[in-house]
Short mmCIF file of C-alpha atoms and ligand atoms in Angstrom, two decimals:
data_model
loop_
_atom_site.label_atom_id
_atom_site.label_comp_id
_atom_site.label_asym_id
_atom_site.label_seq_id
_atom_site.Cartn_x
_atom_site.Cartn_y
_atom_site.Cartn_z
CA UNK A 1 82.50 -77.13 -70.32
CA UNK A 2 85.97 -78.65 -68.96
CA UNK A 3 88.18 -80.07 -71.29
CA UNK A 4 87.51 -83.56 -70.38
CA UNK A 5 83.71 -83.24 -71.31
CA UNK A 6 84.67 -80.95 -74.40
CA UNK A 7 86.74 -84.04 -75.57
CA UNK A 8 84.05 -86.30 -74.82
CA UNK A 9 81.52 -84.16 -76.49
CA UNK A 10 83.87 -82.65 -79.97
CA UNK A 11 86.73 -85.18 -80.67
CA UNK A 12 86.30 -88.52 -82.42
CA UNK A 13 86.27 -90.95 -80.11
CA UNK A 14 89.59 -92.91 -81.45
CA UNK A 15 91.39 -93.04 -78.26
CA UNK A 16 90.40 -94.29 -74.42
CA UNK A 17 92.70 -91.23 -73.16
CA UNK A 18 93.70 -91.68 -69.49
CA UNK A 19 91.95 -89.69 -66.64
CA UNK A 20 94.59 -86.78 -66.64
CA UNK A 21 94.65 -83.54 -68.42
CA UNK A 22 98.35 -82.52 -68.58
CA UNK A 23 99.28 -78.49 -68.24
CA UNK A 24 102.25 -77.97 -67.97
CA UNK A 25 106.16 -79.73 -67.69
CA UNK A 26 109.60 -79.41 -67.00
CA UNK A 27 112.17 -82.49 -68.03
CA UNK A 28 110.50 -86.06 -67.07
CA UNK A 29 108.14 -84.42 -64.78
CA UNK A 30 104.65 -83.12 -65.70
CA UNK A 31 101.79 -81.31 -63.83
CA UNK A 32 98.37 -81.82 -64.74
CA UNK A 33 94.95 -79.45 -64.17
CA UNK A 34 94.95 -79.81 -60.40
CA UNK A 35 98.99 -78.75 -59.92
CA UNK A 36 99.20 -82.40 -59.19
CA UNK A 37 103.15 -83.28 -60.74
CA UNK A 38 103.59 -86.88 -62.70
CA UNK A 39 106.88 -88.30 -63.33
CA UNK A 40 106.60 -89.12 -67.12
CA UNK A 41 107.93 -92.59 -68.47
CA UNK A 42 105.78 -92.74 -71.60
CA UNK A 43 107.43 -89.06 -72.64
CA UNK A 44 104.49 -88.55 -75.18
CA UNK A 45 104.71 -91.99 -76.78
CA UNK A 46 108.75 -91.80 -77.14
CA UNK A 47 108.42 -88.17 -78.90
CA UNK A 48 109.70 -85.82 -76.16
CA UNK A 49 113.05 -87.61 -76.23
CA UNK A 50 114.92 -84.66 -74.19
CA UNK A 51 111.61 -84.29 -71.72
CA UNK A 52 109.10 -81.39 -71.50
CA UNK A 53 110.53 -77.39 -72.07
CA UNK A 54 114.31 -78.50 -73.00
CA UNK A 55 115.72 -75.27 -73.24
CA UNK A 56 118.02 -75.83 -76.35
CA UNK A 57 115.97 -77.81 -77.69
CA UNK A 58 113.27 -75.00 -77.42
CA UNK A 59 115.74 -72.52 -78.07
CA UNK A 60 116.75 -74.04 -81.36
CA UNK A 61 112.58 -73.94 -82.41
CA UNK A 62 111.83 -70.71 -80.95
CA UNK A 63 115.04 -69.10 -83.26
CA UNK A 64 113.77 -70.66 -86.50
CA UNK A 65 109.87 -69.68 -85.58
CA UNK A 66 111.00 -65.48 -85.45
CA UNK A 67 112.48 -66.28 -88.62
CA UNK A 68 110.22 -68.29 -90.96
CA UNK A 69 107.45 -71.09 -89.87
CA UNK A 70 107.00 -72.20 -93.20
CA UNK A 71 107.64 -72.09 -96.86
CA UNK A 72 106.44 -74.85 -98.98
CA UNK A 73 108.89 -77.30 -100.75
CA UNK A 74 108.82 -75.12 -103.61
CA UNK A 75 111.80 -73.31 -101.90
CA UNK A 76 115.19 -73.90 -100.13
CA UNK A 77 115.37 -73.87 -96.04
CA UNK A 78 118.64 -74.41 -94.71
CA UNK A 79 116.82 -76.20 -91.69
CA UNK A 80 115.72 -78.93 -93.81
CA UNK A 81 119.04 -79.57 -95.98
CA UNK A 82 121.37 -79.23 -92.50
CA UNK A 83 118.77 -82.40 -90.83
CA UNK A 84 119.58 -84.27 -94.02
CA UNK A 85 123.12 -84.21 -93.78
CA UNK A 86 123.49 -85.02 -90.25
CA UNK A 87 120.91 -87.70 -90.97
CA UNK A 88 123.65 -89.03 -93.39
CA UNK A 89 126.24 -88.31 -91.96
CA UNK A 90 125.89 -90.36 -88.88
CA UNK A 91 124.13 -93.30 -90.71
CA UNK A 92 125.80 -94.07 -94.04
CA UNK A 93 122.57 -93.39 -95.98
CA UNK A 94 122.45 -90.96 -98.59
CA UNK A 95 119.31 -89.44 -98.92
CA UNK A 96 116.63 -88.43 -96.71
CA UNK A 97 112.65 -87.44 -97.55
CA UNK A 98 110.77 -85.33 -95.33
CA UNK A 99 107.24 -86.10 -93.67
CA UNK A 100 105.21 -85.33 -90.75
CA UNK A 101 104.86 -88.93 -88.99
CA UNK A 102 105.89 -92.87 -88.88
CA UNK A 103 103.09 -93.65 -91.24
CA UNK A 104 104.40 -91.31 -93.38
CA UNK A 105 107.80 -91.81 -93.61
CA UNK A 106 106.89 -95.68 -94.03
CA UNK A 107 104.43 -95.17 -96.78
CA UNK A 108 107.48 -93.31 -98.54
CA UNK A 109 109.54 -96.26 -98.02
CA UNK A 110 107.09 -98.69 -99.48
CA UNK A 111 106.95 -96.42 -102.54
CA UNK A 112 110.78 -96.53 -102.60
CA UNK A 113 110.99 -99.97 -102.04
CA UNK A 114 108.41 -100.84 -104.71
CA UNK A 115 109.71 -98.22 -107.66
CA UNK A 116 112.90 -99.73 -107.08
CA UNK A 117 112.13 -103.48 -107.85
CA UNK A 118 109.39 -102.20 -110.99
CA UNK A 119 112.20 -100.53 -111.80
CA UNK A 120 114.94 -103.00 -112.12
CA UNK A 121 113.13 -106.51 -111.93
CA UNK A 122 109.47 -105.71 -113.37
CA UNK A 123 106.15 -104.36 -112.72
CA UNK A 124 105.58 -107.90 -110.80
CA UNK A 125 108.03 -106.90 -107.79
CA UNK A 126 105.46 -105.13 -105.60
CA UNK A 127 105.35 -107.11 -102.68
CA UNK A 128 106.53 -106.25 -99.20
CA UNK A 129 107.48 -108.96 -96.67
CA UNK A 130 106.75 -107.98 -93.11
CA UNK A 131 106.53 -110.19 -89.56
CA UNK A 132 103.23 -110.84 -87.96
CA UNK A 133 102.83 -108.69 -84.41
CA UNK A 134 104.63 -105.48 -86.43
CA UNK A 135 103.12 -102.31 -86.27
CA UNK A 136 103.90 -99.75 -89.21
CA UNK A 137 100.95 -97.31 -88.90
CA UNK A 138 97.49 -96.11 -89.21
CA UNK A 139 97.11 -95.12 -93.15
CA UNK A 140 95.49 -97.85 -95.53
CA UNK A 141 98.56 -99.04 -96.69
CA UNK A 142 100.93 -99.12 -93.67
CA UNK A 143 97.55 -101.07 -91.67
CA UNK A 144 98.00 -103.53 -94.55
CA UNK A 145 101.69 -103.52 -94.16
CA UNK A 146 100.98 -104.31 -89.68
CA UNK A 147 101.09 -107.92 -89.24
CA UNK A 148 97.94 -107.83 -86.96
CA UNK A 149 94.92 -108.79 -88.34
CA UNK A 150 92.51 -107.14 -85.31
CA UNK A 151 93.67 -103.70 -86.81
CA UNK A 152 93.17 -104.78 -90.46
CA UNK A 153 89.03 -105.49 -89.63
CA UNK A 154 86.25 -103.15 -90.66
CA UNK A 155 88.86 -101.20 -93.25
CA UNK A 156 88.93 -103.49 -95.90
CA UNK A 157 90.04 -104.05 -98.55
CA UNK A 158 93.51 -102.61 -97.45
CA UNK A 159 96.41 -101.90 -100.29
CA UNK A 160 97.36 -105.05 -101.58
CA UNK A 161 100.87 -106.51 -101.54
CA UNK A 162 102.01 -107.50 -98.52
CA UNK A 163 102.49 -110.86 -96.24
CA UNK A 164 103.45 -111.44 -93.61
CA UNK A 165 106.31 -113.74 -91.73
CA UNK A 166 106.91 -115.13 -88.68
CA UNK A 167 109.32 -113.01 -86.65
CA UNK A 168 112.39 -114.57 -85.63
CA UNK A 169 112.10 -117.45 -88.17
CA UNK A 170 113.88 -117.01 -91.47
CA UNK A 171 112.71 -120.07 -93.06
CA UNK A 172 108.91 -118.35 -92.67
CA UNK A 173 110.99 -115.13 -94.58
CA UNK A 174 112.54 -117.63 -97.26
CA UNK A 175 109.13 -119.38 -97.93
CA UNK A 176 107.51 -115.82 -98.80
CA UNK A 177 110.42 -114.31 -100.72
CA UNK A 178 110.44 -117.78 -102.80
CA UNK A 179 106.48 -117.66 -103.31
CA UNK A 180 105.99 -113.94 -103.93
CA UNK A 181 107.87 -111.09 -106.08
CA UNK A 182 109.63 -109.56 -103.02
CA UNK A 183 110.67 -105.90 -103.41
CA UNK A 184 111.29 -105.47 -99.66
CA UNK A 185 111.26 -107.15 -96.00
CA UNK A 186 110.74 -104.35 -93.71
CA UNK A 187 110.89 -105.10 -89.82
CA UNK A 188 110.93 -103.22 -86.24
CA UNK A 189 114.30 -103.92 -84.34
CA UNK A 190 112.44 -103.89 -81.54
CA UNK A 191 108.35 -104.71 -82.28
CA UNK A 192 107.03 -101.72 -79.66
CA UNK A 193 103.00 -101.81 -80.18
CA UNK A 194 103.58 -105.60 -80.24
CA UNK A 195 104.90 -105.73 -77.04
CA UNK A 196 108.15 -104.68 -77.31
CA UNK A 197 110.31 -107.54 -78.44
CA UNK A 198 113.51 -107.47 -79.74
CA UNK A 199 114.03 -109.20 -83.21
CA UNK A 200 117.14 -111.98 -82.16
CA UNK A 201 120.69 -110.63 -84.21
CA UNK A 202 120.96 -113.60 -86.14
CA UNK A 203 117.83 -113.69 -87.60
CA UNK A 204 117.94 -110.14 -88.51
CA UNK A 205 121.39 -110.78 -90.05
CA UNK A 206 119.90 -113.40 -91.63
CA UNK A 207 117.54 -111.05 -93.48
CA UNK A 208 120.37 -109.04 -94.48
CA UNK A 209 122.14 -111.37 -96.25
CA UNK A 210 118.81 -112.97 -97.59
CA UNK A 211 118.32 -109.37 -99.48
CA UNK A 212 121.75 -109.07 -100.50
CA UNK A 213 121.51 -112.18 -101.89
CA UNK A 214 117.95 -111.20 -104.02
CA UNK A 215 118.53 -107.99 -104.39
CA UNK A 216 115.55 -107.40 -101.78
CA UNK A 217 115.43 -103.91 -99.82
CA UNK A 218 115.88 -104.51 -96.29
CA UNK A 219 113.65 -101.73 -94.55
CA UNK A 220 114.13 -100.74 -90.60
CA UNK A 221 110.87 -99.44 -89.25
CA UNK A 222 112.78 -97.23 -86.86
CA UNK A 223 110.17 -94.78 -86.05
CA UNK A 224 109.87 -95.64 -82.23
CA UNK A 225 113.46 -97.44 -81.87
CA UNK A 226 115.23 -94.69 -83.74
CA UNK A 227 116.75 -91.89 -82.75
CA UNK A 228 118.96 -93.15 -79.27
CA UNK A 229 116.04 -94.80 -77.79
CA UNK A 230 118.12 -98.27 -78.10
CA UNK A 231 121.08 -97.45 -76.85
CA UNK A 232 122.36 -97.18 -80.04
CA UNK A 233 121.63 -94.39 -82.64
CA UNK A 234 119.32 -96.22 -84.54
CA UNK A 235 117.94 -99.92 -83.70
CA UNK A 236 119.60 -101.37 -86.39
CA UNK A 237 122.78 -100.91 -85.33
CA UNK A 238 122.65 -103.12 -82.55
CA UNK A 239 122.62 -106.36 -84.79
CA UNK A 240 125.77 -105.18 -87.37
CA UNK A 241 123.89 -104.30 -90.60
CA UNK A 242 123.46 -101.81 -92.98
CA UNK A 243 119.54 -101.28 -94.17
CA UNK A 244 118.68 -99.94 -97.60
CA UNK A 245 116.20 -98.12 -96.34
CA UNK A 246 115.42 -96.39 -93.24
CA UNK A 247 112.26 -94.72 -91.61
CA UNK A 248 112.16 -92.55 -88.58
CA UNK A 249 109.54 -90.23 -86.87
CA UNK A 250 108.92 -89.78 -83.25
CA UNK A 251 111.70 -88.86 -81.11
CA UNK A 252 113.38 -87.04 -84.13
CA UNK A 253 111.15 -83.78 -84.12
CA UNK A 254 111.52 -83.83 -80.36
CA UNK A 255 107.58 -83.20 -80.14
CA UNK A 256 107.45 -81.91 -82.82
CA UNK A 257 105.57 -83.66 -86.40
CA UNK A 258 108.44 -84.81 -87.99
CA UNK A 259 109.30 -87.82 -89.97
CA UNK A 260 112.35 -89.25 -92.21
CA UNK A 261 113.17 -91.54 -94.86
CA UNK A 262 116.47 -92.27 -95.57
CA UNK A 263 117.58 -93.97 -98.53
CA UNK A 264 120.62 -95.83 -99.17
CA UNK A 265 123.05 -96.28 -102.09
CA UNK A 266 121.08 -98.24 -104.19
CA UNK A 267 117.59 -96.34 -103.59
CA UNK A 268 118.91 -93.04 -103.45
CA UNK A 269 118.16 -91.77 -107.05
CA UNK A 270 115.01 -94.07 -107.32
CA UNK A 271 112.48 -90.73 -106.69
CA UNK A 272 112.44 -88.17 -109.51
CA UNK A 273 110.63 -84.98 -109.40
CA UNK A 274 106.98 -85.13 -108.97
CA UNK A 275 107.46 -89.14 -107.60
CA UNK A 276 106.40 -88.16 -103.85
CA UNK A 277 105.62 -84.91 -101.78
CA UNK A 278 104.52 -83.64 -98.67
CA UNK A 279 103.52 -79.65 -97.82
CA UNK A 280 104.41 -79.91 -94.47
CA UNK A 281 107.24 -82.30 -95.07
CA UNK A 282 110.83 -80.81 -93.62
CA UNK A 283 109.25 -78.05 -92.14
CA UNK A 284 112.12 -75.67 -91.01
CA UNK A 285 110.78 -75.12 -87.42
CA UNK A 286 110.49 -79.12 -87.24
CA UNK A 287 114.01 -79.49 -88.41
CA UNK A 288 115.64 -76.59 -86.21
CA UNK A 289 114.20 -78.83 -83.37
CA UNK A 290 115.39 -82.03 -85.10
CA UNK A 291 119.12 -80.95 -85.69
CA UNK A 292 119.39 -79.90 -82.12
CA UNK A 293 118.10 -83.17 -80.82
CA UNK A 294 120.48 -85.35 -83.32
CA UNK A 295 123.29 -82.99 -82.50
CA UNK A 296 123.17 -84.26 -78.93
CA UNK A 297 122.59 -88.28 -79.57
CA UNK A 298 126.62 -88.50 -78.73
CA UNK A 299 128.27 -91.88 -77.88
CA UNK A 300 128.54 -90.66 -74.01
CA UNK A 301 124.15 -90.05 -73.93
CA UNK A 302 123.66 -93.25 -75.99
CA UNK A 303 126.05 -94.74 -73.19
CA UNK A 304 123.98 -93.61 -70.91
CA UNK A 305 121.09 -94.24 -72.23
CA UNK A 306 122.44 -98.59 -71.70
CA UNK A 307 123.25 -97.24 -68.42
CA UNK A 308 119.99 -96.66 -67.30
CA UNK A 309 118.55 -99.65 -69.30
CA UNK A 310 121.02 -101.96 -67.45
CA UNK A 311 120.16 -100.55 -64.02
CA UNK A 312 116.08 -100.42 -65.03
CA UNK A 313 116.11 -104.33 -66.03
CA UNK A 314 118.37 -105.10 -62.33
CA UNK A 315 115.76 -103.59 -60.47
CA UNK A 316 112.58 -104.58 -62.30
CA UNK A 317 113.49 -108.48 -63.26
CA UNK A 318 112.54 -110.94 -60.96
CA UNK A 319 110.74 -108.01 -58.88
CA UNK A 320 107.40 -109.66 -56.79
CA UNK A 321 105.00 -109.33 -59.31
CA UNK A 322 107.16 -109.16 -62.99
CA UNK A 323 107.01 -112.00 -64.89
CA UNK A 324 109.55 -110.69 -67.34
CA UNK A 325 111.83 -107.36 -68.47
CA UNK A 326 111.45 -107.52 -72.59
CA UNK A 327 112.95 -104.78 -74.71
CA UNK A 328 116.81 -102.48 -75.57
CA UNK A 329 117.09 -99.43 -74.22
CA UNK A 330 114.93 -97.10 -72.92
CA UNK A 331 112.28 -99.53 -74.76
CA UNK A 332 111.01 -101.74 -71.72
CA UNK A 333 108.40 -103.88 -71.75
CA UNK A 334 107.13 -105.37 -68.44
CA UNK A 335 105.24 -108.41 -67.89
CA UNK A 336 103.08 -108.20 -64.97
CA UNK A 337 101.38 -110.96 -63.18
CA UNK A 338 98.38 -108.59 -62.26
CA UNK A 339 96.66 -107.10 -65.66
CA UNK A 340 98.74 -104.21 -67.17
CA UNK A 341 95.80 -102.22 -66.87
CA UNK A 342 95.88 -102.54 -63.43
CA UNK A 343 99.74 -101.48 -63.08
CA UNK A 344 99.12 -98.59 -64.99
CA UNK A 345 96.36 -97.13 -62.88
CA UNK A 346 98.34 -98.30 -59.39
CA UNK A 347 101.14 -96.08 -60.89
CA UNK A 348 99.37 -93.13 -62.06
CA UNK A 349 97.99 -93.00 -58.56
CA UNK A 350 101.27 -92.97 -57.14
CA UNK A 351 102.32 -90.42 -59.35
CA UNK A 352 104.16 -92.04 -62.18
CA UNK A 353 102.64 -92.02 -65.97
CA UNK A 354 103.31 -95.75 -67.85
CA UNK A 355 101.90 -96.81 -70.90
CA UNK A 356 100.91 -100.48 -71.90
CA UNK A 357 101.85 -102.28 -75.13
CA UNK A 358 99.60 -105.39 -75.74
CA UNK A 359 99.47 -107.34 -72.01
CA UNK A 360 102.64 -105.25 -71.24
CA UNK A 361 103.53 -102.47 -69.00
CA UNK A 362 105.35 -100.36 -71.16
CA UNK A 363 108.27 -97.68 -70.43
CA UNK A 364 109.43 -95.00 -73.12
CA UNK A 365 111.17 -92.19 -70.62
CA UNK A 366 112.78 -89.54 -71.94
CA UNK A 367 116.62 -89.88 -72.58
CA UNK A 368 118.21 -87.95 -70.42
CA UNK A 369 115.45 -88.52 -67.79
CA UNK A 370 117.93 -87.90 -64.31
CA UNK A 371 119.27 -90.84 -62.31
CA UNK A 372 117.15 -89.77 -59.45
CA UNK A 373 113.94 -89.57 -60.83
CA UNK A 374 114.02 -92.43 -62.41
CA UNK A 375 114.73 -94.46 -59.33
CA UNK A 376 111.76 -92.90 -57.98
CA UNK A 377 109.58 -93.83 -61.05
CA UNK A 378 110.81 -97.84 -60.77
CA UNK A 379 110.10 -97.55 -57.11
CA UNK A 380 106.98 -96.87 -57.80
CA UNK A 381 106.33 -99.15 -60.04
CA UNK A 382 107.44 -102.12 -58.66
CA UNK A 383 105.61 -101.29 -55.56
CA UNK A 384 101.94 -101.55 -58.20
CA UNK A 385 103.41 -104.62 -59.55
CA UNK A 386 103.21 -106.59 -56.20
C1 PLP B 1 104.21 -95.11 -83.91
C2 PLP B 1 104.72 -96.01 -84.96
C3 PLP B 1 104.36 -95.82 -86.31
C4 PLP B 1 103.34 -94.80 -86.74
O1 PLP B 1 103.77 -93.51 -86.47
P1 PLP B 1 102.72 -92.27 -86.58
O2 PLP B 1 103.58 -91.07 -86.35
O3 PLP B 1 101.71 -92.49 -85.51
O4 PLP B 1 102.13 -92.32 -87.93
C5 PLP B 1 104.95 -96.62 -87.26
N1 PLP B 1 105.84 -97.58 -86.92
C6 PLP B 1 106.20 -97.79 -85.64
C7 PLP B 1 107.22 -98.84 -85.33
C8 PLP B 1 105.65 -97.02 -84.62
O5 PLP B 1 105.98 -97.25 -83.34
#
């Protein structure tokens, strides 16, 4: 059997994967079973950050594979503590846990947020205040901690403790944190399954000074913002404030599973021994990868990174056929007058690979995806929005 029919036949049948079996890549460009070549704007759902085959980045993997691929947390990997301290270093947080994806770096920070508040205010202080239209992840408790019911149905009950606010609207954050024991408000900078919509500054500001005020964690879901893909090193930094807690997955491992919870001065001695693990968790091959790609999020590739934002949005808004340019960064949501579906298939047969979020036409290219190509990719995408 091909692949295609192998899938059909052998894997659960969670995703409706687009009619293309990829091979092979090099940078934003990919080549699929027939040696037909795709320029790639999705990049692997904002994972391959530095494109397919990056050289140091390989380089960097490949060096800590002839060494050792794994080792348990029972043990020291210099790997691991080196990610942690840049992680620090160019945040301001002090502590970072180790996991293998975005739902697992959240449900780490929902642990952290909630031993925290038991901790200081009472066994009461469980709850966790996010925004309806987030998206946090696929385990039990980061579905119940998604503020979209249509992902919630047929897995109920979910973990209990969370509600959920209107986005943009801090009097909808104030009426929960006065109703509820709060121990956290965690948010998306940008809301990417959602649609990709940028939280406004002030509000998020607002929620900043709301927890300082309470002594609330403020938590940035940065797992598909994070890591350059805003312009910035981390969403958050865009709107001015300083998190208590930070999760991050994606981009960071470079395509490899990787994912990161940092904690900040007041969470950063809340986990003892034996409070939360993870086998996999800071793999050293994952973390080789990881320090290479944070090593080379400098101000002039974030820089360019608006560059190419700034020059996407001239070209796309007001384009026959675009409603609307939504998003930071390399983060773009388009809204499309014909069906997003539609775009997406008019551009995958003109050789570019999008992806949608909710009735958007999504882009998520990799960073240092060249001038060139991606004025070929927008070409051709404007041309299937008409
Ligand atoms: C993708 C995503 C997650 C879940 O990450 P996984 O690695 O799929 O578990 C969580 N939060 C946000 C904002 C995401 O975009």
């Amino acid at each position: 059997m091909k692949t295609k029919e192998l899938d059909a036949a052998y894997v659960a049948h969670t995703y409706n994967r687009f009619p293309v079996e990829i091979v092979s890549g090099h940078g934003s460009l990919v080549t699929d079973d027939a040696g037909r070549e795709y320029i790639d704007m999705g990049a692997g759902i904002a994972v391959n950050i530095f494109g397919m085959n990056d050289e140091a980045w390989k380089a960097a993997v490949k060096a800590q594979l002839d060494k050792c691929q794994h080792t348990s947390n029972l043990y020291y990997t210099a790997p691991c503590a080196q990610l942690a301290e840049l992680l620090c270093q160019k945040t301001g947080m002090k502590k970072v846990f180790f996991s293998n994806s975005g739902a697992e770096a959240n449900e780490c920070a929902i642990k952290a947020a909630r031993k925290y508040a038991q901790d200081k205010k009472g066994k009461e202080y469980s709850t966790v205040v996010t925004l309806l239209n987030s998206f946090h992840g696929r385990t039990l408790t980061t579905l119940a901690a998604t503020g979209q019911a249509h992902y919630h149905e047929d897995f109920t009950p979910l973990t209990p403790g969370f509600v959920y606010a209107a986005a943009n609207d801090l009097e909808s954050v104030k009426k929960l944190v006065a109703e509820n024991k709060v121990a956290g408000i965690l948010f998306e900078a940008v809301q990417g399954e959602g649609g990709v919509i940028p939280l406004e500054k002030a509000f998020v500001q607002g929620l900043a000074q709301l927890c300082a005020e309470e002594d609330i964690l403020l938590m940035a879901d940065e797992v598909q913002i994070g890591n350059g893909r805003s312009g910035a090193l981390y969403g958050y930094m865009n709107f001015g404030v300083q998190p208590d807690i930070v999760s991050t997955a994606k981009g960071l491992g470079g395509g490899l599973p990787l994912g990161a919870t940092l904690l900040g001065e007041k969470v950063q001695n809340v986990f003892a021994p034996g409070d939360h693990g993870s086998t996999f968790g800071g793999n050293p091959v994952c973390c080789a990868g990881a320090v290479n790609v944070l090593n080379r999020l400098d101000d002039a590739l974030l820089q360019s990174v608006r560059e190419k934002s700034a020059w996407i949005v001239g070209a796309l808004s007001g384009a026959p056929g675009v409603e609307d340019v939504t998003g930071m960064g390399l983060m773009l949501g388009i809204k499309t007058v014909k069906p997003a579906a539609d775009v997406v298939a008019a551009c995958r047969e003109g050789g570019v690979l999008v992806l949608t979020a909710k009735d958007k036409v999504r882009l998520l290219p990799a960073l240092n995806i060249p001038m060139d190509v991606l004025k070929k990719a927008v070409a051709v995408i404007a041309a299937a929005c008409r």
